[in-house]
Amino acid sequence: MSKSERLFDLMQMLRRHPRPVPGSDLAREAGVSLRTVYRDIAALQALGAEIDGEPGVGYVLRPGFLLPPLMFSEEEIQAVALGVQWVQRQTDEGLAFAANNALSKIVAVLPAELRDKVDDRSFHVSRRPPKAPIVDLQMLRQAMREQRKLRMAYRDPKGAETERVIWPIMLGFFEARRIIAGWCELRKDFRTFRADRIVHIKLLKERYPGRRRDLVKRWRAQVDEQSASSASS
């Protein structure tokens, strides 16, 4: 392993540890000597990485420092390119444009020997069948970003319609289906909604309280609890 690869791996280890981690733990995880870890920590600090700590105490990386992308591996480049291709073909125009921009920025600073790996046509993501979208995904992402409520008419599996006001917290992609998770004011609980069953939808000016991130945690905990109950019954 080259020194540059070793430094990159060490940065990744530090990112995984939000609290100070002993140098001996880093050495064991990296498969190198403790002395090598100390030297590599010093090298990263010289590059500008804000790593706090000292030998015998532990090290923690302050957020915000990025190493140059020349340390991407071939598989990492392929993973990024595959992810961008999926976003371009399976989401909305806004995200597709952003994904293409992000990939262009990466390619611009990649060394020449890695640029061909971005588009070596090793993978293929199919395009979604063209359908008239009922839900504007860009509007939905705006609602989640700004924590704004949505009013919608929703049709259940039997065809009955109900008027709902929801607090959108997450958007899920399942093959050809798009699922919205959120708090439903009508049911006073978390619910998931299939985008293809929404008759019409409107972005409201009213914002929902709390933090979306906290609501996601509560929803995930509820889903996990329900899954555990179903498995034990």
mmCIF file of C-alpha atoms in Angstrom:
data_model
loop_
_atom_site.group_PDB
_atom_site.id
_atom_site.type_symbol
_atom_site.label_atom_id
_atom_site.label_comp_id
_atom_site.label_asym_id
_atom_site.label_seq_id
_atom_site.Cartn_x
_atom_site.Cartn_y
_atom_site.Cartn_z
ATOM 1 C CA MET A 1 0.000 0.000 0.000
ATOM 2 C CA SER A 2 1.336 3.436 -0.934
ATOM 3 C CA LYS A 3 1.660 6.221 1.608
ATOM 4 C CA SER A 4 -1.113 8.239 -0.069
ATOM 5 C CA GLU A 5 -3.519 5.286 0.175
ATOM 6 C CA ARG A 6 -2.507 4.762 3.803
ATOM 7 C CA LEU A 7 -3.180 8.417 4.649
ATOM 8 C CA PHE A 8 -6.564 8.273 2.961
ATOM 9 C CA ASP A 9 -7.520 5.130 4.901
ATOM 10 C CA LEU A 10 -6.423 6.768 8.147
ATOM 11 C CA MET A 11 -8.641 9.774 7.401
ATOM 12 C CA GLN A 12 -11.577 7.439 6.803
ATOM 13 C CA MET A 13 -10.950 5.724 10.143
ATOM 14 C CA LEU A 14 -10.879 9.040 11.978
ATOM 15 C CA ARG A 15 -14.136 10.099 10.307
ATOM 16 C CA ARG A 16 -15.807 6.947 11.639
ATOM 17 C CA HIS A 17 -14.882 7.854 15.214
ATOM 18 C CA PRO A 18 -16.653 10.962 16.544
ATOM 19 C CA ARG A 19 -14.726 10.668 19.826
ATOM 20 C CA PRO A 20 -10.959 10.415 20.438
ATOM 21 C CA VAL A 21 -9.603 7.015 19.385
ATOM 22 C CA PRO A 22 -6.292 5.652 20.698
ATOM 23 C CA GLY A 23 -3.416 5.364 18.258
ATOM 24 C CA SER A 24 -3.121 1.668 19.112
ATOM 25 C CA ASP A 25 -6.690 1.096 17.860
ATOM 26 C CA LEU A 26 -5.902 2.927 14.624
ATOM 27 C CA ALA A 27 -2.730 0.877 14.160
ATOM 28 C CA ARG A 28 -4.589 -2.381 14.701
ATOM 29 C CA GLU A 29 -7.367 -1.427 12.266
ATOM 30 C CA ALA A 30 -4.873 -0.270 9.616
ATOM 31 C CA GLY A 31 -2.537 -3.222 10.097
ATOM 32 C CA VAL A 32 0.505 -1.006 10.637
ATOM 33 C CA SER A 33 2.790 -0.187 13.535
ATOM 34 C CA LEU A 34 1.931 2.430 16.135
ATOM 35 C CA ARG A 35 5.001 4.398 15.059
ATOM 36 C CA THR A 36 3.645 4.505 11.495
ATOM 37 C CA VAL A 37 0.329 5.850 12.786
ATOM 38 C CA TYR A 38 2.128 8.632 14.660
ATOM 39 C CA ARG A 39 4.078 9.556 11.514
ATOM 40 C CA ASP A 40 0.944 9.503 9.364
ATOM 41 C CA ILE A 41 -0.980 11.646 11.862
ATOM 42 C CA ALA A 42 1.833 14.198 11.682
ATOM 43 C CA ALA A 43 1.770 14.058 7.864
ATOM 44 C CA LEU A 44 -1.989 14.689 7.775
ATOM 45 C CA GLN A 45 -1.632 17.581 10.200
ATOM 46 C CA ALA A 46 1.045 19.057 7.923
ATOM 47 C CA LEU A 47 -1.444 18.817 5.019
ATOM 48 C CA GLY A 48 -3.914 20.893 7.022
ATOM 49 C CA ALA A 49 -6.052 18.241 8.708
ATOM 50 C CA GLU A 50 -7.278 19.493 12.085
ATOM 51 C CA ILE A 51 -6.528 16.386 14.162
ATOM 52 C CA ASP A 52 -6.589 16.967 17.897
ATOM 53 C CA GLY A 53 -4.867 14.671 20.370
ATOM 54 C CA GLU A 54 -1.506 13.236 21.261
ATOM 55 C CA PRO A 55 0.197 9.871 21.813
ATOM 56 C CA GLY A 56 -1.281 7.971 24.755
ATOM 57 C CA VAL A 57 -4.470 10.067 24.750
ATOM 58 C CA GLY A 58 -6.140 9.517 21.385
ATOM 59 C CA TYR A 59 -6.979 11.406 18.222
ATOM 60 C CA VAL A 60 -10.125 13.024 16.842
ATOM 61 C CA LEU A 61 -10.653 14.733 13.489
ATOM 62 C CA ARG A 62 -12.480 18.025 13.328
ATOM 63 C CA PRO A 63 -15.002 18.136 10.473
ATOM 64 C CA GLY A 64 -14.393 20.022 7.254
ATOM 65 C CA PHE A 65 -11.044 18.747 5.961
ATOM 66 C CA LEU A 66 -10.989 16.863 2.640
ATOM 67 C CA LEU A 67 -8.074 15.152 0.977
ATOM 68 C CA PRO A 68 -7.705 15.611 -2.795
ATOM 69 C CA PRO A 69 -9.736 13.093 -4.850
ATOM 70 C CA LEU A 70 -6.586 11.625 -6.408
ATOM 71 C CA MET A 71 -6.850 8.999 -3.666
ATOM 72 C CA PHE A 72 -10.125 7.591 -5.017
ATOM 73 C CA SER A 73 -9.778 3.913 -5.828
ATOM 74 C CA GLU A 74 -11.020 2.500 -9.139
ATOM 75 C CA GLU A 75 -14.018 0.881 -7.424
ATOM 76 C CA GLU A 76 -14.879 4.117 -5.622
ATOM 77 C CA ILE A 77 -14.905 5.979 -8.946
ATOM 78 C CA GLN A 78 -17.168 3.313 -10.462
ATOM 79 C CA ALA A 79 -19.481 3.481 -7.441
ATOM 80 C CA VAL A 80 -19.804 7.257 -7.796
ATOM 81 C CA ALA A 81 -20.462 7.009 -11.546
ATOM 82 C CA LEU A 82 -23.064 4.289 -11.017
ATOM 83 C CA GLY A 83 -24.806 6.357 -8.353
ATOM 84 C CA VAL A 84 -24.911 9.387 -10.635
ATOM 85 C CA GLN A 85 -26.332 7.281 -13.484
ATOM 86 C CA TRP A 86 -29.076 5.981 -11.167
ATOM 87 C CA VAL A 87 -30.006 9.475 -9.985
ATOM 88 C CA GLN A 88 -30.067 10.761 -13.571
ATOM 89 C CA ARG A 89 -32.458 8.046 -14.719
ATOM 90 C CA GLN A 90 -34.632 7.384 -11.688
ATOM 91 C CA THR A 91 -35.290 10.751 -10.004
ATOM 92 C CA ASP A 92 -36.317 14.234 -11.125
ATOM 93 C CA GLU A 93 -34.625 16.696 -13.463
ATOM 94 C CA GLY A 94 -33.311 18.854 -10.621
ATOM 95 C CA LEU A 95 -31.472 16.010 -8.910
ATOM 96 C CA ALA A 96 -30.285 14.629 -12.248
ATOM 97 C CA PHE A 97 -28.748 18.012 -13.120
ATOM 98 C CA ALA A 98 -27.118 18.273 -9.674
ATOM 99 C CA ALA A 99 -25.711 14.740 -9.917
ATOM 100 C CA ASN A 100 -24.206 15.437 -13.335
ATOM 101 C CA ASN A 101 -22.657 18.670 -12.039
ATOM 102 C CA ALA A 102 -21.158 16.870 -9.054
ATOM 103 C CA LEU A 103 -19.621 14.202 -11.282
ATOM 104 C CA SER A 104 -18.185 16.878 -13.593
ATOM 105 C CA LYS A 105 -16.473 18.532 -10.628
ATOM 106 C CA ILE A 106 -14.931 15.206 -9.609
ATOM 107 C CA VAL A 107 -13.763 14.401 -13.130
ATOM 108 C CA ALA A 108 -12.167 17.853 -13.461
ATOM 109 C CA VAL A 109 -9.703 17.132 -10.659
ATOM 110 C CA LEU A 110 -9.109 13.429 -11.223
ATOM 111 C CA PRO A 111 -5.705 12.302 -12.494
ATOM 112 C CA ALA A 112 -5.744 11.249 -16.142
ATOM 113 C CA GLU A 113 -5.395 7.530 -15.383
ATOM 114 C CA LEU A 114 -8.696 7.538 -13.459
ATOM 115 C CA ARG A 115 -10.841 9.653 -15.782
ATOM 116 C CA ASP A 116 -11.551 6.756 -18.145
ATOM 117 C CA LYS A 117 -12.976 4.775 -15.226
ATOM 118 C CA VAL A 118 -15.830 7.255 -14.862
ATOM 119 C CA ASP A 119 -17.420 6.209 -18.139
ATOM 120 C CA ASP A 120 -16.111 2.744 -18.930
ATOM 121 C CA ARG A 121 -19.675 1.444 -19.456
ATOM 122 C CA SER A 122 -19.331 -1.363 -16.930
ATOM 123 C CA PHE A 123 -22.837 -0.779 -15.546
ATOM 124 C CA HIS A 124 -26.260 0.131 -16.854
ATOM 125 C CA VAL A 125 -29.261 1.618 -15.038
ATOM 126 C CA SER A 126 -32.564 1.417 -16.903
ATOM 127 C CA ARG A 127 -34.698 4.484 -17.361
ATOM 128 C CA ARG A 128 -38.100 4.772 -15.719
ATOM 129 C CA PRO A 129 -41.043 4.262 -18.083
ATOM 130 C CA PRO A 130 -42.284 7.700 -19.221
ATOM 131 C CA LYS A 131 -45.364 8.632 -17.209
ATOM 132 C CA ALA A 132 -47.050 11.891 -16.437
ATOM 133 C CA PRO A 133 -45.780 12.639 -12.913
ATOM 134 C CA ILE A 134 -48.515 13.317 -10.366
ATOM 135 C CA VAL A 135 -46.073 14.445 -7.711
ATOM 136 C CA ASP A 136 -43.391 17.011 -8.487
ATOM 137 C CA LEU A 137 -40.355 15.531 -6.748
ATOM 138 C CA GLN A 138 -38.555 18.877 -6.774
ATOM 139 C CA MET A 139 -41.490 20.421 -4.914
ATOM 140 C CA LEU A 140 -41.482 17.503 -2.505
ATOM 141 C CA ARG A 141 -37.761 17.926 -1.813
ATOM 142 C CA GLN A 142 -38.371 21.634 -1.238
ATOM 143 C CA ALA A 143 -41.092 20.788 1.276
ATOM 144 C CA MET A 144 -38.721 18.480 3.173
ATOM 145 C CA ARG A 145 -35.841 20.953 3.016
ATOM 146 C CA GLU A 146 -37.980 23.852 4.285
ATOM 147 C CA GLN A 147 -40.120 21.668 6.600
ATOM 148 C CA ARG A 148 -43.357 22.801 4.965
ATOM 149 C CA LYS A 149 -46.645 20.958 5.097
ATOM 150 C CA LEU A 150 -48.370 19.375 2.119
ATOM 151 C CA ARG A 151 -52.093 19.147 1.466
ATOM 152 C CA MET A 152 -53.166 16.265 -0.724
ATOM 153 C CA ALA A 153 -56.041 14.078 -1.787
ATOM 154 C CA TYR A 154 -55.056 10.453 -1.346
ATOM 155 C CA ARG A 155 -56.734 7.342 -2.733
ATOM 156 C CA ASP A 156 -56.536 4.125 -0.690
ATOM 157 C CA PRO A 157 -56.289 0.631 -2.283
ATOM 158 C CA LYS A 158 -60.099 0.429 -2.445
ATOM 159 C CA GLY A 159 -60.386 3.734 -4.289
ATOM 160 C CA ALA A 160 -61.717 5.848 -1.408
ATOM 161 C CA GLU A 161 -60.303 9.382 -1.273
ATOM 162 C CA THR A 162 -59.346 11.313 1.846
ATOM 163 C CA GLU A 163 -57.997 14.826 2.254
ATOM 164 C CA ARG A 164 -54.704 14.832 4.147
ATOM 165 C CA VAL A 165 -52.206 17.336 5.511
ATOM 166 C CA ILE A 166 -48.820 15.687 5.993
ATOM 167 C CA TRP A 167 -45.377 16.654 7.214
ATOM 168 C CA PRO A 168 -43.057 15.076 4.621
ATOM 169 C CA ILE A 169 -39.848 13.690 6.125
ATOM 170 C CA MET A 170 -38.483 11.164 3.628
ATOM 171 C CA LEU A 171 -38.726 10.078 0.001
ATOM 172 C CA GLY A 172 -38.193 6.415 -0.853
ATOM 173 C CA PHE A 173 -37.461 4.838 -4.247
ATOM 174 C CA PHE A 174 -38.645 1.238 -4.656
ATOM 175 C CA GLU A 175 -38.245 -0.008 -8.245
ATOM 176 C CA ALA A 176 -41.021 1.844 -10.126
ATOM 177 C CA ARG A 177 -42.715 3.186 -6.981
ATOM 178 C CA ARG A 178 -42.066 6.395 -5.090
ATOM 179 C CA ILE A 179 -42.999 6.408 -1.401
ATOM 180 C CA ILE A 180 -43.425 9.472 0.815
ATOM 181 C CA ALA A 181 -43.048 9.046 4.569
ATOM 182 C CA GLY A 182 -44.429 11.674 6.902
ATOM 183 C CA TRP A 183 -46.596 12.626 9.837
ATOM 184 C CA CYS A 184 -50.300 12.566 8.941
ATOM 185 C CA GLU A 185 -52.410 15.150 10.758
ATOM 186 C CA LEU A 186 -55.584 13.181 9.969
ATOM 187 C CA ARG A 187 -54.330 9.933 11.519
ATOM 188 C CA LYS A 188 -52.106 11.693 14.092
ATOM 189 C CA ASP A 189 -49.350 9.213 13.386
ATOM 190 C CA PHE A 190 -46.590 8.424 10.907
ATOM 191 C CA ARG A 191 -47.754 7.068 7.572
ATOM 192 C CA THR A 192 -46.269 6.167 4.194
ATOM 193 C CA PHE A 193 -47.973 7.185 0.957
ATOM 194 C CA ARG A 194 -47.543 5.850 -2.554
ATOM 195 C CA ALA A 195 -46.995 8.683 -5.012
ATOM 196 C CA ASP A 196 -49.138 6.946 -7.650
ATOM 197 C CA ARG A 197 -52.165 7.098 -5.314
ATOM 198 C CA ILE A 198 -51.980 10.848 -4.815
ATOM 199 C CA VAL A 199 -54.781 12.563 -6.749
ATOM 200 C CA HIS A 200 -53.484 16.090 -6.247
ATOM 201 C CA ILE A 201 -51.021 17.769 -3.926
ATOM 202 C CA LYS A 202 -50.220 21.342 -2.853
ATOM 203 C CA LEU A 203 -47.286 22.888 -1.030
ATOM 204 C CA LEU A 204 -48.474 24.941 1.943
ATOM 205 C CA LYS A 205 -46.778 27.997 3.433
ATOM 206 C CA GLU A 206 -47.151 26.603 6.960
ATOM 207 C CA ARG A 207 -44.083 24.928 8.385
ATOM 208 C CA TYR A 208 -44.214 21.910 10.646
ATOM 209 C CA PRO A 209 -42.595 22.060 14.101
ATOM 210 C CA GLY A 210 -39.426 20.413 15.383
ATOM 211 C CA ARG A 211 -36.607 19.111 13.224
ATOM 212 C CA ARG A 212 -37.147 16.799 10.275
ATOM 213 C CA ARG A 213 -34.136 14.743 11.342
ATOM 214 C CA ASP A 214 -35.718 14.043 14.729
ATOM 215 C CA LEU A 215 -38.991 13.036 13.085
ATOM 216 C CA VAL A 216 -37.101 10.603 10.849
ATOM 217 C CA LYS A 217 -35.517 9.016 13.939
ATOM 218 C CA ARG A 218 -38.935 8.637 15.586
ATOM 219 C CA TRP A 219 -40.403 7.134 12.412
ATOM 220 C CA ARG A 220 -37.523 4.664 12.032
ATOM 221 C CA ALA A 221 -37.833 3.624 15.682
ATOM 222 C CA GLN A 222 -41.549 3.007 15.186
ATOM 223 C CA VAL A 223 -40.924 0.956 12.046
ATOM 224 C CA ASP A 224 -38.244 -1.110 13.830
ATOM 225 C CA GLU A 225 -40.572 -1.719 16.766
ATOM 226 C CA GLN A 226 -43.395 -2.841 14.481
ATOM 227 C CA SER A 227 -41.026 -5.135 12.566
ATOM 228 C CA ALA A 228 -39.798 -6.694 15.821
ATOM 229 C CA SER A 229 -43.367 -7.246 17.006
ATOM 230 C CA SER A 230 -44.333 -8.896 13.714
ATOM 231 C CA ALA A 231 -41.286 -11.182 13.830
ATOM 232 C CA SER A 232 -42.055 -12.334 17.383
ATOM 233 C CA SER A 233 -45.754 -12.980 16.797
#
